[in-house]
Amino acid sequence: MRIGEIAALVGVTSRAIRHYHHIGLLPEPGRRTNGYRAYSVRHAVLLARIRRLTELGLGLDEVRDVVADDAGRELVEVLGELDADLARQEEEIGERRRRLALLMAGPVNGREPVSPALAELLGATPATDSPTATKDREHLALLDGAEGADEIFGALRPMAEDPSVLELYERLDALATASPDDPRIAPLAADMVAAVPAGVLDAIPSGLPSDLPSGSGFAEALLADYAPAQAEVVRRMMAGVAARLNGAAR
């Protein structure tokens, strides 16, 4: 048989057969006087086996190990590993579908879907055109889906419903063009730390380092998203929350 004939017989492409030759998975057949490969029935049997194994999901390296073992013992072992891997994938897909079902069942705005817990928190927040409040909501969306996020969103509910929080955002907005040594920074940071409910500290994973603002790449990127004076407020607030958290852990 020529390559096109064996390819049609087994149900693979000529390109796949050439690749199998290239990687040593399928032995090269002898050639006729005209230079064409001459495939035997044994080649077809082996190629059909390779096709069946790849259709099961085995990688070509695994297929090579299987076809090299005539006793079939390794095939059972490899198929068992494949079955376990498929079971893990099935579980992961099931979890993703359960989360998707929650998203579809909850409120979905026109821009992006959020979890029911975050949607509930945002729904409790008073309407405001504060730029820093909008930025805060975007940062909460980054947290959405992380481990423990639902607990943190629930603990933030009292803070979201507190009208005095809008005044904190207004004070932070007012620092958009201020210098990093503005005298308003320290008192605002202290008030923001005091406004964080104790329940939020309980929901944050333990062991948060006290140098989080300078020791975390994410924190540095977060601070870079603010104007200099605002970033100094946020930096001090993060340090103050970390200090409260570490003090409560003692």
GROMACS .gro file of C-alpha atoms in nm:
model
  250
    1MET     CA    1   0.000   0.000   0.000
    2ARG     CA    2   0.105   0.356  -0.064
    3ILE     CA    3   0.079   0.620   0.206
    4GLY     CA    4  -0.249   0.758   0.077
    5GLU     CA    5  -0.402   0.411   0.068
    6ILE     CA    6  -0.305   0.315   0.422
    7ALA     CA    7  -0.414   0.655   0.547
    8ALA     CA    8  -0.760   0.608   0.394
    9LEU     CA    9  -0.781   0.251   0.524
   10VAL     CA   10  -0.698   0.339   0.884
   11GLY     CA   11  -0.869   0.677   0.894
   12VAL     CA   12  -0.575   0.908   0.952
   13THR     CA   13  -0.401   1.168   0.740
   14SER     CA   14  -0.085   1.118   0.539
   15ARG     CA   15   0.063   1.407   0.735
   16ALA     CA   16   0.000   1.224   1.063
   17ILE     CA   17   0.170   0.912   0.928
   18ARG     CA   18   0.476   1.113   0.825
   19HIS     CA   19   0.484   1.268   1.174
   20TYR     CA   20   0.470   0.922   1.334
   21HIS     CA   21   0.765   0.822   1.118
   22HIS     CA   22   0.953   1.138   1.217
   23ILE     CA   23   0.918   1.075   1.589
   24GLY     CA   24   0.991   0.704   1.559
   25LEU     CA   25   0.643   0.589   1.657
   26LEU     CA   26   0.575   0.408   1.329
   27PRO     CA   27   0.862   0.221   1.160
   28GLU     CA   28   0.954   0.332   0.811
   29PRO     CA   29   0.849   0.074   0.550
   30GLY     CA   30   1.064  -0.036   0.263
   31ARG     CA   31   1.042   0.152  -0.064
   32ARG     CA   32   0.961   0.041  -0.412
   33THR     CA   33   1.195   0.097  -0.703
   34ASN     CA   34   1.007   0.417  -0.781
   35GLY     CA   35   1.084   0.551  -0.434
   36TYR     CA   36   0.734   0.524  -0.289
   37ARG     CA   37   0.687   0.369   0.053
   38ALA     CA   38   0.535   0.022   0.050
   39TYR     CA   39   0.318  -0.032   0.360
   40SER     CA   40   0.224  -0.382   0.477
   41VAL     CA   41  -0.078  -0.508   0.668
   42ARG     CA   42   0.135  -0.506   0.985
   43HIS     CA   43   0.189  -0.132   0.937
   44ALA     CA   44  -0.186  -0.086   0.902
   45VAL     CA   45  -0.254  -0.288   1.221
   46LEU     CA   46  -0.002  -0.083   1.419
   47LEU     CA   47  -0.128   0.244   1.276
   48ALA     CA   48  -0.488   0.152   1.363
   49ARG     CA   49  -0.377   0.080   1.719
   50ILE     CA   50  -0.202   0.415   1.739
   51ARG     CA   51  -0.518   0.588   1.617
   52ARG     CA   52  -0.737   0.415   1.876
   53LEU     CA   53  -0.501   0.501   2.160
   54THR     CA   54  -0.475   0.868   2.060
   55GLU     CA   55  -0.854   0.885   2.034
   56LEU     CA   56  -0.868   0.770   2.397
   57GLY     CA   57  -0.663   1.075   2.490
   58LEU     CA   58  -0.315   0.927   2.527
   59GLY     CA   59  -0.021   1.142   2.431
   60LEU     CA   60   0.219   1.015   2.168
   61ASP     CA   61   0.487   0.939   2.428
   62GLU     CA   62   0.234   0.726   2.618
   63VAL     CA   63   0.129   0.555   2.295
   64ARG     CA   64   0.492   0.470   2.224
   65ASP     CA   65   0.524   0.304   2.566
   66VAL     CA   66   0.205   0.107   2.512
   67VAL     CA   67   0.281  -0.024   2.163
   68ALA     CA   68   0.631  -0.123   2.275
   69ASP     CA   69   0.481  -0.362   2.533
   70ASP     CA   70   0.338  -0.664   2.355
   71ALA     CA   71   0.206  -0.815   2.679
   72GLY     CA   72  -0.038  -0.528   2.722
   73ARG     CA   73   0.041  -0.486   3.092
   74GLU     CA   74   0.148  -0.127   3.050
   75LEU     CA   75  -0.164  -0.049   2.846
   76VAL     CA   76  -0.381  -0.130   3.147
   77GLU     CA   77  -0.167   0.091   3.367
   78VAL     CA   78  -0.170   0.382   3.123
   79LEU     CA   79  -0.543   0.356   3.065
   80GLY     CA   80  -0.597   0.358   3.441
   81GLU     CA   81  -0.396   0.678   3.471
   82LEU     CA   82  -0.593   0.827   3.182
   83ASP     CA   83  -0.920   0.735   3.349
   84ALA     CA   84  -0.811   0.901   3.673
   85ASP     CA   85  -0.706   1.214   3.484
   86LEU     CA   86  -1.040   1.228   3.303
   87ALA     CA   87  -1.218   1.190   3.638
   88ARG     CA   88  -1.025   1.490   3.773
   89GLN     CA   89  -1.114   1.691   3.464
   90GLU     CA   90  -1.478   1.589   3.499
   91GLU     CA   91  -1.481   1.709   3.860
   92GLU     CA   92  -1.320   2.041   3.763
   93ILE     CA   93  -1.570   2.093   3.482
   94GLY     CA   94  -1.855   2.012   3.721
   95GLU     CA   95  -1.730   2.273   3.968
   96ARG     CA   96  -1.699   2.534   3.691
   97ARG     CA   97  -2.053   2.457   3.576
   98ARG     CA   98  -2.186   2.491   3.931
   99ARG     CA   99  -2.019   2.831   3.960
  100LEU     CA  100  -2.156   2.933   3.619
  101ALA     CA  101  -2.506   2.831   3.732
  102LEU     CA  102  -2.473   3.059   4.035
  103LEU     CA  103  -2.362   3.346   3.812
  104MET     CA  104  -2.653   3.296   3.575
  105ALA     CA  105  -2.898   3.273   3.865
  106GLY     CA  106  -2.770   3.592   4.024
  107PRO     CA  107  -2.776   3.952   3.903
  108VAL     CA  108  -2.576   4.011   3.586
  109ASN     CA  109  -2.508   4.368   3.486
  110GLY     CA  110  -2.447   4.494   3.135
  111ARG     CA  111  -2.068   4.495   3.165
  112GLU     CA  112  -1.962   4.176   3.338
  113PRO     CA  113  -2.101   3.893   3.551
  114VAL     CA  114  -2.023   3.891   3.921
  115SER     CA  115  -2.087   3.639   4.194
  116PRO     CA  116  -2.410   3.664   4.394
  117ALA     CA  117  -2.210   3.765   4.703
  118LEU     CA  118  -2.042   4.057   4.525
  119ALA     CA  119  -2.365   4.156   4.352
  120GLU     CA  120  -2.535   4.174   4.690
  121LEU     CA  121  -2.254   4.388   4.831
  122LEU     CA  122  -2.255   4.627   4.536
  123GLY     CA  123  -2.634   4.648   4.552
  124ALA     CA  124  -2.611   4.768   4.912
  125THR     CA  125  -2.363   5.044   4.826
  126PRO     CA  126  -2.512   5.394   4.795
  127ALA     CA  127  -2.497   5.548   4.448
  128THR     CA  128  -2.203   5.782   4.399
  129ASP     CA  129  -2.000   5.931   4.117
  130SER     CA  130  -1.679   5.919   4.322
  131PRO     CA  131  -1.384   5.809   4.104
  132THR     CA  132  -1.215   5.631   4.394
  133ALA     CA  133  -1.539   5.451   4.483
  134THR     CA  134  -1.557   5.325   4.125
  135LYS     CA  135  -1.195   5.213   4.149
  136ASP     CA  136  -1.275   5.035   4.475
  137ARG     CA  137  -1.553   4.838   4.305
  138GLU     CA  138  -1.312   4.735   4.030
  139HIS     CA  139  -1.066   4.610   4.290
  140LEU     CA  140  -1.343   4.410   4.459
  141ALA     CA  141  -1.415   4.247   4.123
  142LEU     CA  142  -1.052   4.131   4.113
  143LEU     CA  143  -1.110   3.955   4.445
  144ASP     CA  144  -1.431   3.790   4.320
  145GLY     CA  145  -1.387   3.414   4.297
  146ALA     CA  146  -1.083   3.400   4.525
  147GLU     CA  147  -1.085   3.170   4.826
  148GLY     CA  148  -1.273   3.335   5.114
  149ALA     CA  149  -1.400   3.622   4.895
  150ASP     CA  150  -1.767   3.557   4.975
  151GLU     CA  151  -1.697   3.582   5.348
  152ILE     CA  152  -1.510   3.910   5.298
  153PHE     CA  153  -1.793   4.052   5.084
  154GLY     CA  154  -2.044   3.960   5.353
  155ALA     CA  155  -1.831   4.120   5.623
  156LEU     CA  156  -1.801   4.439   5.417
  157ARG     CA  157  -2.179   4.479   5.401
  158PRO     CA  158  -2.205   4.705   5.712
  159MET     CA  159  -1.931   4.928   5.574
  160ALA     CA  160  -2.102   4.949   5.234
  161GLU     CA  161  -2.430   5.054   5.397
  162ASP     CA  162  -2.266   5.320   5.616
  163PRO     CA  163  -2.329   5.667   5.462
  164SER     CA  164  -2.018   5.805   5.629
  165VAL     CA  165  -1.803   5.590   5.396
  166LEU     CA  166  -1.902   5.819   5.108
  167GLU     CA  167  -1.736   6.103   5.296
  168LEU     CA  168  -1.414   5.898   5.310
  169TYR     CA  169  -1.425   5.854   4.933
  170GLU     CA  170  -1.480   6.228   4.888
  171ARG     CA  171  -1.177   6.303   5.104
  172LEU     CA  172  -0.972   6.057   4.901
  173ASP     CA  173  -1.095   6.212   4.575
  174ALA     CA  174  -0.981   6.551   4.702
  175LEU     CA  175  -0.621   6.426   4.714
  176ALA     CA  176  -0.606   6.353   4.341
  177THR     CA  177  -0.367   6.644   4.278
  178ALA     CA  178  -0.209   6.669   4.623
  179SER     CA  179   0.151   6.593   4.715
  180PRO     CA  180   0.249   6.274   4.902
  181ASP     CA  181   0.326   6.479   5.216
  182ASP     CA  182  -0.016   6.645   5.232
  183PRO     CA  183  -0.126   6.678   5.601
  184ARG     CA  184  -0.468   6.532   5.516
  185ILE     CA  185  -0.316   6.191   5.438
  186ALA     CA  186  -0.247   6.060   5.789
  187PRO     CA  187  -0.589   6.135   5.942
  188LEU     CA  188  -0.772   6.001   5.639
  189ALA     CA  189  -0.573   5.677   5.645
  190ALA     CA  190  -0.646   5.637   6.017
  191ASP     CA  191  -1.018   5.695   5.962
  192MET     CA  192  -1.022   5.440   5.678
  193VAL     CA  193  -0.851   5.178   5.894
  194ALA     CA  194  -1.101   5.242   6.174
  195ALA     CA  195  -1.390   5.204   5.928
  196VAL     CA  196  -1.296   4.847   5.835
  197PRO     CA  197  -1.536   4.615   6.022
  198ALA     CA  198  -1.383   4.360   6.257
  199GLY     CA  199  -1.563   4.088   6.063
  200VAL     CA  200  -1.347   4.165   5.761
  201LEU     CA  201  -1.035   4.093   5.966
  202ASP     CA  202  -1.183   3.761   6.072
  203ALA     CA  203  -1.246   3.669   5.707
  204ILE     CA  204  -0.892   3.752   5.590
  205PRO     CA  205  -0.654   3.452   5.591
  206SER     CA  206  -0.420   3.454   5.890
  207GLY     CA  207  -0.051   3.529   5.862
  208LEU     CA  208  -0.081   3.846   5.656
  209PRO     CA  209   0.264   4.011   5.668
  210SER     CA  210   0.287   4.354   5.823
  211ASP     CA  211   0.494   4.475   5.528
  212LEU     CA  212   0.226   4.378   5.273
  213PRO     CA  213   0.228   4.713   5.090
  214SER     CA  214   0.597   4.684   5.008
  215GLY     CA  215   0.627   4.308   5.002
  216SER     CA  216   0.359   4.220   4.748
  217GLY     CA  217   0.375   4.267   4.373
  218PHE     CA  218  -0.003   4.298   4.362
  219ALA     CA  219   0.002   4.565   4.633
  220GLU     CA  220   0.262   4.764   4.439
  221ALA     CA  221   0.050   4.744   4.124
  222LEU     CA  222  -0.256   4.846   4.326
  223LEU     CA  223  -0.079   5.154   4.465
  224ALA     CA  224   0.040   5.249   4.117
  225ASP     CA  225  -0.326   5.275   4.014
  226TYR     CA  226  -0.370   5.582   4.237
  227ALA     CA  227  -0.240   5.938   4.231
  228PRO     CA  228   0.066   5.983   4.460
  229ALA     CA  229  -0.116   6.127   4.763
  230GLN     CA  230  -0.403   5.881   4.727
  231ALA     CA  231  -0.154   5.595   4.698
  232GLU     CA  232   0.007   5.706   5.026
  233VAL     CA  233  -0.334   5.694   5.195
  234VAL     CA  234  -0.400   5.346   5.060
  235ARG     CA  235  -0.052   5.230   5.158
  236ARG     CA  236  -0.100   5.350   5.515
  237MET     CA  237  -0.447   5.199   5.528
  238MET     CA  238  -0.316   4.860   5.410
  239ALA     CA  239  -0.041   4.873   5.670
  240GLY     CA  240  -0.292   4.971   5.938
  241VAL     CA  241  -0.527   4.686   5.847
  242ALA     CA  242  -0.235   4.441   5.850
  243ALA     CA  243  -0.134   4.571   6.194
  244ARG     CA  244  -0.490   4.527   6.322
  245LEU     CA  245  -0.498   4.177   6.176
  246ASN     CA  246  -0.164   4.073   6.325
  247GLY     CA  247  -0.258   4.228   6.659
  248ALA     CA  248  -0.583   4.032   6.668
  249ALA     CA  249  -0.392   3.713   6.589
  250ARG     CA  250  -0.174   3.746   6.900
   0.00000   0.00000   0.00000
